[in-house]
mmCIF file of C-alpha atoms in Angstrom:
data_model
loop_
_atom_site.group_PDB
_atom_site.id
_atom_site.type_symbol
_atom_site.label_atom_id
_atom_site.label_comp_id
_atom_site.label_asym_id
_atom_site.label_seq_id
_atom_site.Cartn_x
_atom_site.Cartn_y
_atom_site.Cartn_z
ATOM 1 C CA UNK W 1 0.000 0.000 0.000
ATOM 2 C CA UNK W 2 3.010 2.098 -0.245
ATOM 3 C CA UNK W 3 3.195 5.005 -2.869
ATOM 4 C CA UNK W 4 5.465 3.497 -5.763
ATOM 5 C CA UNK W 5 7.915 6.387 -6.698
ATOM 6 C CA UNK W 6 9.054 6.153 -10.606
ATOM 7 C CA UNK W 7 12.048 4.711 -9.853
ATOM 8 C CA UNK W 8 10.395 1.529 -8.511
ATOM 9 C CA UNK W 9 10.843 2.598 -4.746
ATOM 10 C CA UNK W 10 7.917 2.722 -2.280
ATOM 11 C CA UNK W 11 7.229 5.244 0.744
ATOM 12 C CA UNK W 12 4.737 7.070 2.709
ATOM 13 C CA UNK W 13 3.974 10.475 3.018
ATOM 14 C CA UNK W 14 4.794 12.632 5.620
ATOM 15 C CA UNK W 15 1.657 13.793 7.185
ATOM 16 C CA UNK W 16 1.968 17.699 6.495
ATOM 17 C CA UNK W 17 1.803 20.816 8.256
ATOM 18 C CA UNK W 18 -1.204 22.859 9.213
ATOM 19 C CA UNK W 19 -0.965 25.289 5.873
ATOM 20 C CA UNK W 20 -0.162 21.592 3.803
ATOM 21 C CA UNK W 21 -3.037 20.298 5.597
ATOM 22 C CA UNK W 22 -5.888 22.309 5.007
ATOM 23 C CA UNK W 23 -5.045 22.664 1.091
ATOM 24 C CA UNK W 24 -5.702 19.256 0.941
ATOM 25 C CA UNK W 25 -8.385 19.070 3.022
ATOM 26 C CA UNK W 26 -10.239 21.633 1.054
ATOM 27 C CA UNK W 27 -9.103 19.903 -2.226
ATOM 28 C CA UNK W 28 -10.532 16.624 -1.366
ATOM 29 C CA UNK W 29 -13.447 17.816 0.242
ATOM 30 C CA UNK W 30 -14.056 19.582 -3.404
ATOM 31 C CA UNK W 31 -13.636 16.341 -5.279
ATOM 32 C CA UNK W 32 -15.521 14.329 -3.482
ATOM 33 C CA UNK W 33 -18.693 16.797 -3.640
ATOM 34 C CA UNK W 34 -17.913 16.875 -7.678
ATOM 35 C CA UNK W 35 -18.921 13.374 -7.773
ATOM 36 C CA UNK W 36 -22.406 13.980 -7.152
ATOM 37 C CA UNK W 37 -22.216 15.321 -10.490
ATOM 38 C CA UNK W 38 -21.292 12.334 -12.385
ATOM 39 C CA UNK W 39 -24.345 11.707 -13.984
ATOM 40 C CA UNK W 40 -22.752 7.974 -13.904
ATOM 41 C CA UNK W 41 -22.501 8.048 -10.369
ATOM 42 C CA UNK W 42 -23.717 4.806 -8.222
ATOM 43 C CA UNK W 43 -22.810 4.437 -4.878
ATOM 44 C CA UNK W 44 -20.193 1.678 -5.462
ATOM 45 C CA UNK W 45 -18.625 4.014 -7.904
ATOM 46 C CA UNK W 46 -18.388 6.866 -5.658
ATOM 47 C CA UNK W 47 -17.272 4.955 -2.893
ATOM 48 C CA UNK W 48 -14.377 3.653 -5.354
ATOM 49 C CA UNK W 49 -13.506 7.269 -6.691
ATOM 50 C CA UNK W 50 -13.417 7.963 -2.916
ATOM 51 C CA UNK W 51 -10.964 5.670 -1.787
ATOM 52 C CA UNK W 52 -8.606 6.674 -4.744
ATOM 53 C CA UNK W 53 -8.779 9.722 -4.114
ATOM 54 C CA UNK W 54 -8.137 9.570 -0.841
ATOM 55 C CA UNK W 55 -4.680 7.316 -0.899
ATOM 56 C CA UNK W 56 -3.441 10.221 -3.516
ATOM 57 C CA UNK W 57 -4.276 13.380 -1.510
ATOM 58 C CA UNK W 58 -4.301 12.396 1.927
ATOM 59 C CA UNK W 59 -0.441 13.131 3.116
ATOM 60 C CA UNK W 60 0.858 9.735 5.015
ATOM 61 C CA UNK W 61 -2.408 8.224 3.164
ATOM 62 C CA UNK W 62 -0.661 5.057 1.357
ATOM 63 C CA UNK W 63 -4.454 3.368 1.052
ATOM 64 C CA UNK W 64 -8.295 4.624 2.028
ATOM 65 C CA UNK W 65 -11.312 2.199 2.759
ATOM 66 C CA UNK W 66 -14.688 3.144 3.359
ATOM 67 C CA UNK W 67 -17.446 0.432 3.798
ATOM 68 C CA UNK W 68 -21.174 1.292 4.158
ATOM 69 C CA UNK W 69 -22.905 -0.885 7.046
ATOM 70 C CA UNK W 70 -26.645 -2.051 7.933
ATOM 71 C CA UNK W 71 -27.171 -3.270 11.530
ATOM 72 C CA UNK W 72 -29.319 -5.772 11.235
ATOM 73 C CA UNK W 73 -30.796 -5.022 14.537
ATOM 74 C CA UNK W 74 -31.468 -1.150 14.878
ATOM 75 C CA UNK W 75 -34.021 -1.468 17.412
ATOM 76 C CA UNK W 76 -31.549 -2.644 20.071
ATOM 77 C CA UNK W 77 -30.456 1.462 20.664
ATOM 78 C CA UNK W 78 -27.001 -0.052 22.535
ATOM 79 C CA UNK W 79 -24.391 -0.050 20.386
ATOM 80 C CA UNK W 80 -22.444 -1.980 22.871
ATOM 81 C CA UNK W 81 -25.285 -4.538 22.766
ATOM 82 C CA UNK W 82 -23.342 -6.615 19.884
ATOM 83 C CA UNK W 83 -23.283 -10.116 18.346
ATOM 84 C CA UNK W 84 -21.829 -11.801 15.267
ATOM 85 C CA UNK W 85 -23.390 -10.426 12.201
ATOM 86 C CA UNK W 86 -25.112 -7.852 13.847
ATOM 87 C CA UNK W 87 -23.643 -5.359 10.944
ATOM 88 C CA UNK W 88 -23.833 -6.379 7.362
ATOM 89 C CA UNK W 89 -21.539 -4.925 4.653
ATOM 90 C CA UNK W 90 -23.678 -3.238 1.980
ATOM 91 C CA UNK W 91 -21.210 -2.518 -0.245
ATOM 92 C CA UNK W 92 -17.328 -0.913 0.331
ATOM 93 C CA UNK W 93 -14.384 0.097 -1.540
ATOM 94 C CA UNK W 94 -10.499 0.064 -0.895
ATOM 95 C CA UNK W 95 -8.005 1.784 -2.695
ATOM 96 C CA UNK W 96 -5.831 -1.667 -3.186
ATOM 97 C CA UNK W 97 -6.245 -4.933 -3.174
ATOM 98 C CA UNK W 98 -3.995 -5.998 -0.693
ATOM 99 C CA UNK W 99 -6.456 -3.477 1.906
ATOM 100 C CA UNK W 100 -9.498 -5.203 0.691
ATOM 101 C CA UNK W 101 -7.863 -8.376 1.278
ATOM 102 C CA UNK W 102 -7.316 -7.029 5.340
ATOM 103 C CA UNK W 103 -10.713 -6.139 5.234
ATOM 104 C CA UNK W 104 -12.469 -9.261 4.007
ATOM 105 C CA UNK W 105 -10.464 -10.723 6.480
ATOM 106 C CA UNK W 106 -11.669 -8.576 9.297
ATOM 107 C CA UNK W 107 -15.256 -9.340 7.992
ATOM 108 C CA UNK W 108 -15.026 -12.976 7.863
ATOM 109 C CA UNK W 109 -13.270 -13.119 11.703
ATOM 110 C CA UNK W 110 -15.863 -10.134 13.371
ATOM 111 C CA UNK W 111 -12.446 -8.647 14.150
ATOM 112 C CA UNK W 112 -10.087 -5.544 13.427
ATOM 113 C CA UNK W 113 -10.843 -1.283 13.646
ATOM 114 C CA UNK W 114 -13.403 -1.065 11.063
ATOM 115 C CA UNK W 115 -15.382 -3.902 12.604
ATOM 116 C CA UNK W 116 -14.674 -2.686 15.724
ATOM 117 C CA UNK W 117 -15.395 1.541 14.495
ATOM 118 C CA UNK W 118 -18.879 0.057 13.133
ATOM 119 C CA UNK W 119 -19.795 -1.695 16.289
ATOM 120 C CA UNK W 120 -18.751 1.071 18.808
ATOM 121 C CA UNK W 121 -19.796 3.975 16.891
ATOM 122 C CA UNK W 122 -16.536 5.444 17.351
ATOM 123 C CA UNK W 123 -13.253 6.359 16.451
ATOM 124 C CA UNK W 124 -10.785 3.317 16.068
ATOM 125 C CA UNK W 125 -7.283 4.260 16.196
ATOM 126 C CA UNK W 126 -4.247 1.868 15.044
ATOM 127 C CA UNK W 127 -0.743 2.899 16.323
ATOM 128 C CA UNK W 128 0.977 -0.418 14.958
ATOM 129 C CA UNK W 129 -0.480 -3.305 14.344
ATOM 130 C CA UNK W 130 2.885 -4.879 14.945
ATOM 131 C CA UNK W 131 2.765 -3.920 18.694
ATOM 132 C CA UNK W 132 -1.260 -3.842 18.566
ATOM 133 C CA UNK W 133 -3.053 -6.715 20.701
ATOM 134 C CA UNK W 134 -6.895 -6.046 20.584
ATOM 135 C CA UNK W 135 -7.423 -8.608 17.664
ATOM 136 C CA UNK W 136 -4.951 -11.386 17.446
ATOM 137 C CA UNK W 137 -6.976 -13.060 14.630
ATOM 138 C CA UNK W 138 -6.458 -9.824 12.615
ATOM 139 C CA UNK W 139 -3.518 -7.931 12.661
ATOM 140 C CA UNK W 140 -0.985 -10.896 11.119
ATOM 141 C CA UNK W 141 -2.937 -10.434 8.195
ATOM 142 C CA UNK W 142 -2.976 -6.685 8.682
ATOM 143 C CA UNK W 143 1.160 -6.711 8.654
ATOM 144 C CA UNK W 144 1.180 -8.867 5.950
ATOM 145 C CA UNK W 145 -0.822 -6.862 3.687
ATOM 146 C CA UNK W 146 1.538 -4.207 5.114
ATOM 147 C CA UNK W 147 -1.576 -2.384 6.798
ATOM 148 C CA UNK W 148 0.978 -1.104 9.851
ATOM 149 C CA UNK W 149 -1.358 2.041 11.154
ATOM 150 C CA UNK W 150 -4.658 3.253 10.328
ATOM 151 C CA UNK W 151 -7.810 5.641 12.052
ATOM 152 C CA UNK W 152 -11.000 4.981 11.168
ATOM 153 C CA UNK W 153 -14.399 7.309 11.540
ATOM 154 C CA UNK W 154 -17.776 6.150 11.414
ATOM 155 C CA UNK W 155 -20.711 8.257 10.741
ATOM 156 C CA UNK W 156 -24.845 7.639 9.875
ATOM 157 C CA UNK W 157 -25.898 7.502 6.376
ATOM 158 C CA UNK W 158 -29.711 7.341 6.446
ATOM 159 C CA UNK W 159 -30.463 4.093 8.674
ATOM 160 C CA UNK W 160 -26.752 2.770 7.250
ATOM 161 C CA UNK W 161 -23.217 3.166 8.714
ATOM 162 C CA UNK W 162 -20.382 4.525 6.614
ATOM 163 C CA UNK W 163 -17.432 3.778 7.880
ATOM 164 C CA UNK W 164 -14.262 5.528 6.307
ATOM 165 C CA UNK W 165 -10.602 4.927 6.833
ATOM 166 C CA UNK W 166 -6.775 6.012 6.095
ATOM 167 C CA UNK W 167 -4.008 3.431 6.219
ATOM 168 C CA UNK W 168 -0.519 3.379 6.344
ATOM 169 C CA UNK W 169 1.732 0.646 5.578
ATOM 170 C CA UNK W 170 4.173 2.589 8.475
ATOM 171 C CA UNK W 171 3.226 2.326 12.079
ATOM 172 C CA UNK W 172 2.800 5.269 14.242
ATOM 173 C CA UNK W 173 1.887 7.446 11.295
ATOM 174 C CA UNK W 174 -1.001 9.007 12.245
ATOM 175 C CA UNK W 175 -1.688 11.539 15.337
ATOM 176 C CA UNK W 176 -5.278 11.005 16.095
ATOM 177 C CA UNK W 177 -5.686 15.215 17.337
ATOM 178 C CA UNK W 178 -4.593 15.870 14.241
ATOM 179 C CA UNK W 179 -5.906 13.561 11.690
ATOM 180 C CA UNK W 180 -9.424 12.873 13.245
ATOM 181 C CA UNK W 181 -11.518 16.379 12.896
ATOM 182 C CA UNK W 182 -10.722 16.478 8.735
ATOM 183 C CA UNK W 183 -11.433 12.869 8.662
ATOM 184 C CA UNK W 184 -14.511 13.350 10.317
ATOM 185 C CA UNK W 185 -15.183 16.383 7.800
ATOM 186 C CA UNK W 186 -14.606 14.093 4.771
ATOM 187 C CA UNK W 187 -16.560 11.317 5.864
ATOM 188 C CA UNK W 188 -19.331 13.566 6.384
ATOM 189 C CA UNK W 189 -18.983 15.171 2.635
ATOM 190 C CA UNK W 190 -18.696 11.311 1.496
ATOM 191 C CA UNK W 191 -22.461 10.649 3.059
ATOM 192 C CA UNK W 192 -23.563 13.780 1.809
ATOM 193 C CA UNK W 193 -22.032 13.013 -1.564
ATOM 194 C CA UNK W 194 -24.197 9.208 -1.254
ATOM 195 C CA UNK W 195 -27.686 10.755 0.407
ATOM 196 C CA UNK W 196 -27.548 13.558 -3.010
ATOM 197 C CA UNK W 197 -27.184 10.187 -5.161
ATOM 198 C CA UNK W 198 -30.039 8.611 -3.708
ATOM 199 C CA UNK W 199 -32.048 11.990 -4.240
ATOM 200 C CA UNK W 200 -31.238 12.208 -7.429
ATOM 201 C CA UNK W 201 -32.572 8.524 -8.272
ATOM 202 C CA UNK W 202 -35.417 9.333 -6.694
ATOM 203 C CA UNK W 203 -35.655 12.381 -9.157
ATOM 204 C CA UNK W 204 -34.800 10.148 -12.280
ATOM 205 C CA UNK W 205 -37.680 7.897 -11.258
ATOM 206 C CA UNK W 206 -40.197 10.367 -10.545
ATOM 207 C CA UNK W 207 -39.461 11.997 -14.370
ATOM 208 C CA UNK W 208 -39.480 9.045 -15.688
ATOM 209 C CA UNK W 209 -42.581 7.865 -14.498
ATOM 210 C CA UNK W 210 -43.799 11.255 -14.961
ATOM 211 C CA UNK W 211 -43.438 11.107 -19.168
ATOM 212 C CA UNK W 212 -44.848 7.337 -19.039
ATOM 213 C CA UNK W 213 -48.163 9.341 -17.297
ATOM 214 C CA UNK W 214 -48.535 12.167 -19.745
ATOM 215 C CA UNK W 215 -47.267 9.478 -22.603
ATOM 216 C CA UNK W 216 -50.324 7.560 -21.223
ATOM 217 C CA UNK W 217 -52.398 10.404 -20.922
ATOM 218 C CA UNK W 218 -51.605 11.433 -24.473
ATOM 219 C CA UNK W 219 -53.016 8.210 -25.829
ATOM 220 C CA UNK W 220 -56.032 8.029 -23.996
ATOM 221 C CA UNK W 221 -56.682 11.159 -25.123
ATOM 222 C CA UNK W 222 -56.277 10.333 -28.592
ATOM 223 C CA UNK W 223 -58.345 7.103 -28.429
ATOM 224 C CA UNK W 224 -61.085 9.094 -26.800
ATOM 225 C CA UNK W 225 -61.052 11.800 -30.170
ATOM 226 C CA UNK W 226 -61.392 8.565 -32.385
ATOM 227 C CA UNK W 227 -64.524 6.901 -30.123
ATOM 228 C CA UNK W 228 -65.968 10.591 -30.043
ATOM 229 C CA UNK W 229 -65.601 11.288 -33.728
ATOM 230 C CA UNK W 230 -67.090 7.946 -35.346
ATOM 231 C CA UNK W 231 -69.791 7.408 -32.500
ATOM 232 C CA UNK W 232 -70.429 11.200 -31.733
ATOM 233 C CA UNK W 233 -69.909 10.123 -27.821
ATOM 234 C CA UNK W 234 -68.910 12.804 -25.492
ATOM 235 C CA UNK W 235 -65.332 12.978 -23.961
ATOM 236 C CA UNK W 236 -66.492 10.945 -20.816
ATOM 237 C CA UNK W 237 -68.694 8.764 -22.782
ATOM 238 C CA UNK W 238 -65.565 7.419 -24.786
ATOM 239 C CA UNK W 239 -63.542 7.265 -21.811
ATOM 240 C CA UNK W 240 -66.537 4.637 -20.376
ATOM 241 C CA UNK W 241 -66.124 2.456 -23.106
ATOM 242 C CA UNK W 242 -62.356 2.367 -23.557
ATOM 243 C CA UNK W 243 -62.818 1.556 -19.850
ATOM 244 C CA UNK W 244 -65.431 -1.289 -20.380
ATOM 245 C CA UNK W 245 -63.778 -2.828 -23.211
ATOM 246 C CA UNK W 246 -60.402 -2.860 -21.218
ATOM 247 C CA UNK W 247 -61.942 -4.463 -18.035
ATOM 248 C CA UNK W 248 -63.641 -7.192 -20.158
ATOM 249 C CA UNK W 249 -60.391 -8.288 -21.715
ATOM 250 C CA UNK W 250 -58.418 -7.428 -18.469
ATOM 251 C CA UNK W 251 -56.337 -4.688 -20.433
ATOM 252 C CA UNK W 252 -55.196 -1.641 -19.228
ATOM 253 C CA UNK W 253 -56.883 1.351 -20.433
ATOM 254 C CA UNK W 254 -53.961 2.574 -21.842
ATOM 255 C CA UNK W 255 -53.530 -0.776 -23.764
ATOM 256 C CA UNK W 256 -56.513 -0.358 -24.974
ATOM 257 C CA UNK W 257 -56.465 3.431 -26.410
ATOM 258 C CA UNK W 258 -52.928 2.598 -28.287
ATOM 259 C CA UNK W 259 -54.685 -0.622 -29.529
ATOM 260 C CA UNK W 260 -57.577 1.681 -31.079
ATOM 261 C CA UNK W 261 -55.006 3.714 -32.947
ATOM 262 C CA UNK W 262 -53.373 1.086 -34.147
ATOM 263 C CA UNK W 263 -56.144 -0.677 -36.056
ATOM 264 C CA UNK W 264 -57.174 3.291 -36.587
ATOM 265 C CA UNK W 265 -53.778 3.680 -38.104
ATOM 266 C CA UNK W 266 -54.365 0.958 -40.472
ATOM 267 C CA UNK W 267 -57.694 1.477 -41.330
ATOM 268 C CA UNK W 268 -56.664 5.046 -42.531
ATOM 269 C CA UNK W 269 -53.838 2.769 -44.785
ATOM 270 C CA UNK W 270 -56.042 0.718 -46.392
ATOM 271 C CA UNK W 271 -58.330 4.103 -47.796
#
């Protein structure tokens, strides 16, 4: 998870000072509000872009995870009240494989920070995990995937938990004073980012279903000009018997008016 230099070589960032800092705070916090934009954008893309973009900008950064969460129980208002499988992965990103790998890993053993962030609603802070001793089952395969320090932030996302975290593969990189408050910023711009998504599905299916009604609309109204023209019916007369003629064949109304032009359409051919 290191950063690979041109010449082959790998290291980690330096974290940055407090002018350093909140350029790329600001930066980051930009981009990820930008992907709201993407009219492309699911969730599992965003939460991909995220992670990206996070191991490039975020100084001592060498990978990012974030992982959105449904507890399974919500009633149970305890957070501390916790069992195996209590949380559910919805979906999650990580900016490298070898991270994801860690992850899975924490997943499949209900053990490590982000399990652990998820399940106490808290900030999870990793030092080392070579000196580390909270979760024996985890943090071998957190050195091997050379996952040495990490912090990660939870936050609420609409009745789901995002979780987001930086990693480093050196220990001891991150001061939690320092690097909590803008990771707690940009995890909140992340579910922001996500909730504007959902809205905006919403939107999409409200238009669309919008056009189908005036499409359907359009029709009826149509049919209804043909019944009224050859039977001299009145506009609710016609609508009656499209109506009649639709429940006796169990048809839609709808089906029925574009049915009506149809044959009109080839009647009119045939003249």
């Amino acid at each position: 998870m290191a950063t690979v230099e041109s010449d082959g070589r790998q290291r980690c960032l330096p974290y940055g000072g407090e002018g350093a800092e909140a350029m790329w705070v600001e930066r980051l916090a930009r981009d990820i509000g930008a992907l709201a934009q993407d009219s492309e954008g699911t969730r599992d893309r965003v939460l991909d872009q995220v992670s990206q973009l996070t191991a490039r900008h975020v100084p001592g950064c060498s990978a990012a995870l974030a992982v959105v969460w449904r507890d399974t129980h919500p009633e149970e208002r305890d957070p501390g009240v916790d069992f195996r499988g209590r949380h559910v992965v919805v979906d999650y990103a990580a900016s490298h494989s070898d991270l994801a790998a860690a992850f899975e890993h924490q997943y499949a053993t209900d053990q490590g920070p982000t399990v652990q962030a998820v399940r106490e609603r808290r900030t999870v802070l990793v030092e080392d995990t070579l000196t580390d001793a909270r979760w024996p089952g985890y943090t071998s395969m957190a050195v091997q995937c050379g996952d040495r320090s990490s912090v990660t932030y939870p936050c609420d996302l609409d009745g789901e938990i995002l979780t987001f975290g930086v990693h480093s593969c050196r220990g001891r990189q991150f001061v939690l004073d320092r690097v909590a408050p803008p990771l707690a910023m940009l995890a909140e711009h992340i579910a922001t980012t996500l909730r504007s998504l959902g809205r905006d599905a919403a939107a999409v299916r409200e238009a669309v279903h919008m056009r189908r009604a005036m499409s359907a609309r359009t029709v009826i109204d149509q049919a209804k000009g043909i019944l009224m023209h050859a039977r001299g019916l009145t506009s609710q007369q016609a609508f009656e018997e499209l109506r009649r003629v639709a429940q006796r064949n169990g048809m839609k109304v709808t089906d029925v008016a574009r049915r009506l032009m149809a044959e009109q359409a080839v009647s009119n051919g045939h003249r």
